[in-house]
PDB file of C-alpha atoms in Angstrom:
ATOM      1  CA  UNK H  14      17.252   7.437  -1.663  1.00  0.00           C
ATOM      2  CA  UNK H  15      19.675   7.227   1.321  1.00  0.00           C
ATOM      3  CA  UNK H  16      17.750   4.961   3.252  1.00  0.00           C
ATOM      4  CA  UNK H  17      18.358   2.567   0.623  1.00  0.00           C
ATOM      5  CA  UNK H  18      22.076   2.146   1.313  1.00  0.00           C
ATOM      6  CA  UNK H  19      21.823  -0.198   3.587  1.00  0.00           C
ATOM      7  CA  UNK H  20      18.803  -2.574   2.935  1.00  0.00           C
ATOM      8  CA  UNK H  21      21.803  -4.447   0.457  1.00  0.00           C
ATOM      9  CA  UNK H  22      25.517  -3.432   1.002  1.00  0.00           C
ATOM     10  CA  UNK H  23      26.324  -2.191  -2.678  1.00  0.00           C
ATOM     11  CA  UNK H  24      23.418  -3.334  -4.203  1.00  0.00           C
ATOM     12  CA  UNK H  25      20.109  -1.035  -2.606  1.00  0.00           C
ATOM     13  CA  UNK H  26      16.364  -1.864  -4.059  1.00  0.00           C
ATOM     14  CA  UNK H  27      13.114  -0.913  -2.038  1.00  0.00           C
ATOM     15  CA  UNK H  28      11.879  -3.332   0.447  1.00  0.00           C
ATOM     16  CA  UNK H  29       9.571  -5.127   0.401  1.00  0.00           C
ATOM     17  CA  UNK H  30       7.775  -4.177   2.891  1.00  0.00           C
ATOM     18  CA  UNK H  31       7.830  -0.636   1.986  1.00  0.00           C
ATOM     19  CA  UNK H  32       6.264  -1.248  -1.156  1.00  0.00           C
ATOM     20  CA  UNK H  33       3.505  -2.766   0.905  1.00  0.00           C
ATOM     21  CA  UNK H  34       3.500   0.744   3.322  1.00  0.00           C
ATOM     22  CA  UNK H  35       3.182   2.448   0.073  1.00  0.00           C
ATOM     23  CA  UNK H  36      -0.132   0.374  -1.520  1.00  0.00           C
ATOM     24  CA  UNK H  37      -1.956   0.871   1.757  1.00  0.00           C
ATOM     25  CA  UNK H  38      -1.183   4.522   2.132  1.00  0.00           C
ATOM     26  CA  UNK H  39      -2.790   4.424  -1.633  1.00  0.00           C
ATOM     27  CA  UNK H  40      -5.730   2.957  -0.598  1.00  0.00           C
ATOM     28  CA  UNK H  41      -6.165   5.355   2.382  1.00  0.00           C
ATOM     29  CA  UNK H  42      -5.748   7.902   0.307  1.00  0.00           C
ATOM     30  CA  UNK H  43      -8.772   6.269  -2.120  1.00  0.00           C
ATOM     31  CA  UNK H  44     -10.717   5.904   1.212  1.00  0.00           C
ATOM     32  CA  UNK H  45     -10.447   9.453   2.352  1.00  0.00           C
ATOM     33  CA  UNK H  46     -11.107  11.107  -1.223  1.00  0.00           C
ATOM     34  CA  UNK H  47     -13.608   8.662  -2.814  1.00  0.00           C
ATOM     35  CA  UNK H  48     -15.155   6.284   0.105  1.00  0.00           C
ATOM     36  CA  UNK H  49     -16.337   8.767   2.589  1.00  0.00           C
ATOM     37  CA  UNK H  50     -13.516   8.228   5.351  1.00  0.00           C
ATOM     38  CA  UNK H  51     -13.332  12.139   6.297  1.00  0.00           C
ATOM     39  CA  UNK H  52      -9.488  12.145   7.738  1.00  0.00           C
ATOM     40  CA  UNK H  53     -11.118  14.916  10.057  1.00  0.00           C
ATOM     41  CA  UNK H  54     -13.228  12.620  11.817  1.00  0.00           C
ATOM     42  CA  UNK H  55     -11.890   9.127  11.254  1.00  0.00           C
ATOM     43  CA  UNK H  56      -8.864   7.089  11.654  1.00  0.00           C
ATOM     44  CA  UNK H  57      -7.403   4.470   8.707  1.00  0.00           C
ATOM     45  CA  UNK H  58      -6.151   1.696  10.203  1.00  0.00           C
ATOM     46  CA  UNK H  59      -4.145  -0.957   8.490  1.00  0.00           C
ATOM     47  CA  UNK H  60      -5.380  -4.206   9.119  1.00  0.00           C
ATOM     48  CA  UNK H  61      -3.888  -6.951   7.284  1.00  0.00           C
ATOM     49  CA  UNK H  62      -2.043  -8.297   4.082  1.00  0.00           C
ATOM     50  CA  UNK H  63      -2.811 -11.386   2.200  1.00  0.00           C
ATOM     51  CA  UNK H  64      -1.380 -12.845  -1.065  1.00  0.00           C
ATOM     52  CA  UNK H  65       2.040 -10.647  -1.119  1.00  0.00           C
ATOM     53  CA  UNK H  66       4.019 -11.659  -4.212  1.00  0.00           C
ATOM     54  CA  UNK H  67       7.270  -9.533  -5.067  1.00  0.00           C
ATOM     55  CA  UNK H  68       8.406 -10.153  -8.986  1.00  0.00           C
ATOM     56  CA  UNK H  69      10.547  -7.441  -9.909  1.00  0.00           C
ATOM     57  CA  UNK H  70      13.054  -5.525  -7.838  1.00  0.00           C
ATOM     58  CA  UNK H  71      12.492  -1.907  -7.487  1.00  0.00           C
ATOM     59  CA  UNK H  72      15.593   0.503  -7.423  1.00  0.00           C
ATOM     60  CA  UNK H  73      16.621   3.582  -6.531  1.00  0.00           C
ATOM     61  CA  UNK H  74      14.937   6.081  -9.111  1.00  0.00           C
ATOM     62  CA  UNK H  75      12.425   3.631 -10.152  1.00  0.00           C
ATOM     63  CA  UNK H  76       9.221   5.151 -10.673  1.00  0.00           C
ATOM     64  CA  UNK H  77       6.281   3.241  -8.749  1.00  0.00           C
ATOM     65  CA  UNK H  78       2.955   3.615 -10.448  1.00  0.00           C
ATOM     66  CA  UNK H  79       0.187   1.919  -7.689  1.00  0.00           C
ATOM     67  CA  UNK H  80      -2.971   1.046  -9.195  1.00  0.00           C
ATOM     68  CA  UNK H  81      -5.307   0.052  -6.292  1.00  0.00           C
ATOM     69  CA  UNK H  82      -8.955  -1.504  -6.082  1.00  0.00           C
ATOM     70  CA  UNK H  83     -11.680  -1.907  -3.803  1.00  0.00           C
ATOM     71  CA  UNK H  84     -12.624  -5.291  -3.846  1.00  0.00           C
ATOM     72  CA  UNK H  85     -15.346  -4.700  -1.069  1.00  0.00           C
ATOM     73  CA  UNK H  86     -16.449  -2.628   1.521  1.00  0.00           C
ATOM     74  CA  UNK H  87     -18.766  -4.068   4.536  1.00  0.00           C
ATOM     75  CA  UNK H  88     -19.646  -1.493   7.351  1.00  0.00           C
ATOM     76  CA  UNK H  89     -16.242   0.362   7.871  1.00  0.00           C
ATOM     77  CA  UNK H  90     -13.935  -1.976   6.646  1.00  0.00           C
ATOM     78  CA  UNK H  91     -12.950  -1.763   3.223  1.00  0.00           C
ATOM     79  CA  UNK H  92     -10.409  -4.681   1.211  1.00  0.00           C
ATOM     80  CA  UNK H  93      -8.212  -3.531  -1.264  1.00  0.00           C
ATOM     81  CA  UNK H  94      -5.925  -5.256  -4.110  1.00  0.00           C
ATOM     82  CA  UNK H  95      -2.820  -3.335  -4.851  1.00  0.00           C
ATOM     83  CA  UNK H  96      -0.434  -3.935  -7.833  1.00  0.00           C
ATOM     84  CA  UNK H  97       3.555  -2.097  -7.972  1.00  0.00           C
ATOM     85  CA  UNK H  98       4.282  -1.730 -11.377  1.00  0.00           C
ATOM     86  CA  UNK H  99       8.080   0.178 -12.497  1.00  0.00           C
ATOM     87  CA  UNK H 100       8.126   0.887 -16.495  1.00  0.00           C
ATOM     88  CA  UNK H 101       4.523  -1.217 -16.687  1.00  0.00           C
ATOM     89  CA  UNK H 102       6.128  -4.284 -15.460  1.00  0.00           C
ATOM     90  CA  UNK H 103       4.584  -5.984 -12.431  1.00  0.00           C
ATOM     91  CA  UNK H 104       6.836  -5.688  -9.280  1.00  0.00           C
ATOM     92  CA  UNK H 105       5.028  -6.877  -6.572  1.00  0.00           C
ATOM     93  CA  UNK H 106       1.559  -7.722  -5.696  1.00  0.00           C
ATOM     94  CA  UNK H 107      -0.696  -8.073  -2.559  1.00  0.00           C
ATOM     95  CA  UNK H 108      -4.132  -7.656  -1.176  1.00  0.00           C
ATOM     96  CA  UNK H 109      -4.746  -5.779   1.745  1.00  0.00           C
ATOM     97  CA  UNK H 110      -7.786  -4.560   4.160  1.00  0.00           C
ATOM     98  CA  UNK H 111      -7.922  -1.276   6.459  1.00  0.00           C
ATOM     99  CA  UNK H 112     -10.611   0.160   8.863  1.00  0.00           C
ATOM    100  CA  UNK H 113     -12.157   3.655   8.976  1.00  0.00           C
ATOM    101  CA  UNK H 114     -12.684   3.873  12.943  1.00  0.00           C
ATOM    102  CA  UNK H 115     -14.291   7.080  14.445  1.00  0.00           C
ATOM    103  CA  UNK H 116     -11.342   9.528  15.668  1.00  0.00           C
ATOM    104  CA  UNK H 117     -10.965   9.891  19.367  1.00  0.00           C
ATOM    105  CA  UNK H 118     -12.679  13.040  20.979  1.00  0.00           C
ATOM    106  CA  UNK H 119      -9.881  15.578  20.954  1.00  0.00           C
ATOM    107  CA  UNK H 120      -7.404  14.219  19.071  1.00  0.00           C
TER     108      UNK H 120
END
């Protein structure tokens, strides 16, 4: 993972934040294939993240295994709790909400 190189001189793990990028592209995946969110019509929008914990440093060819859970949904805006786990170890940790918003007329 080149783009690695750099987060730590000599020493490259995954951000942080990307592991956060990752769990919500999980749960918009789980929102488009199992919560009605048809990517042809609607948009997944982030929203926010709460409770971010990181425990364990992910490196390069670490394999990330994201189990992720509705906790609710309420009209079109679904929360989510998302765990990183690398050899079934905890890594990090967060919760994290998104919108389904209808997609804009010719887009």
């Amino acid at each position: 993972e080149e783009y690695l190189q750099d987060h730590f001189p000599r020493f490259p793990v995954m951000p942080g934040v990307l592991q956060i990028e990752a769990l919500a592209q999980t749960g918009a995946l789980l929102m488009s294939k199992t919560l009605n969110a048809d990517i042809n019509k609607h948009l997944i929008l982030f929203m926010s993240v709460e409770r971010a914990r990181f425990r364990k440093q992910v490196l390069p060819g670490d394999v990330m295994e994201m189990p992720v859970e509705v906790l609710f949904e309420r009209r079109n805006i679904f929360k989510f709790r998302g765990r990183v786990e690398v050899r079934g170890e905890l890594a990090s940790e967060c919760e994290f909400a998104a919108m389904k918003a209808d997609r804009p007329a010719g887009s």
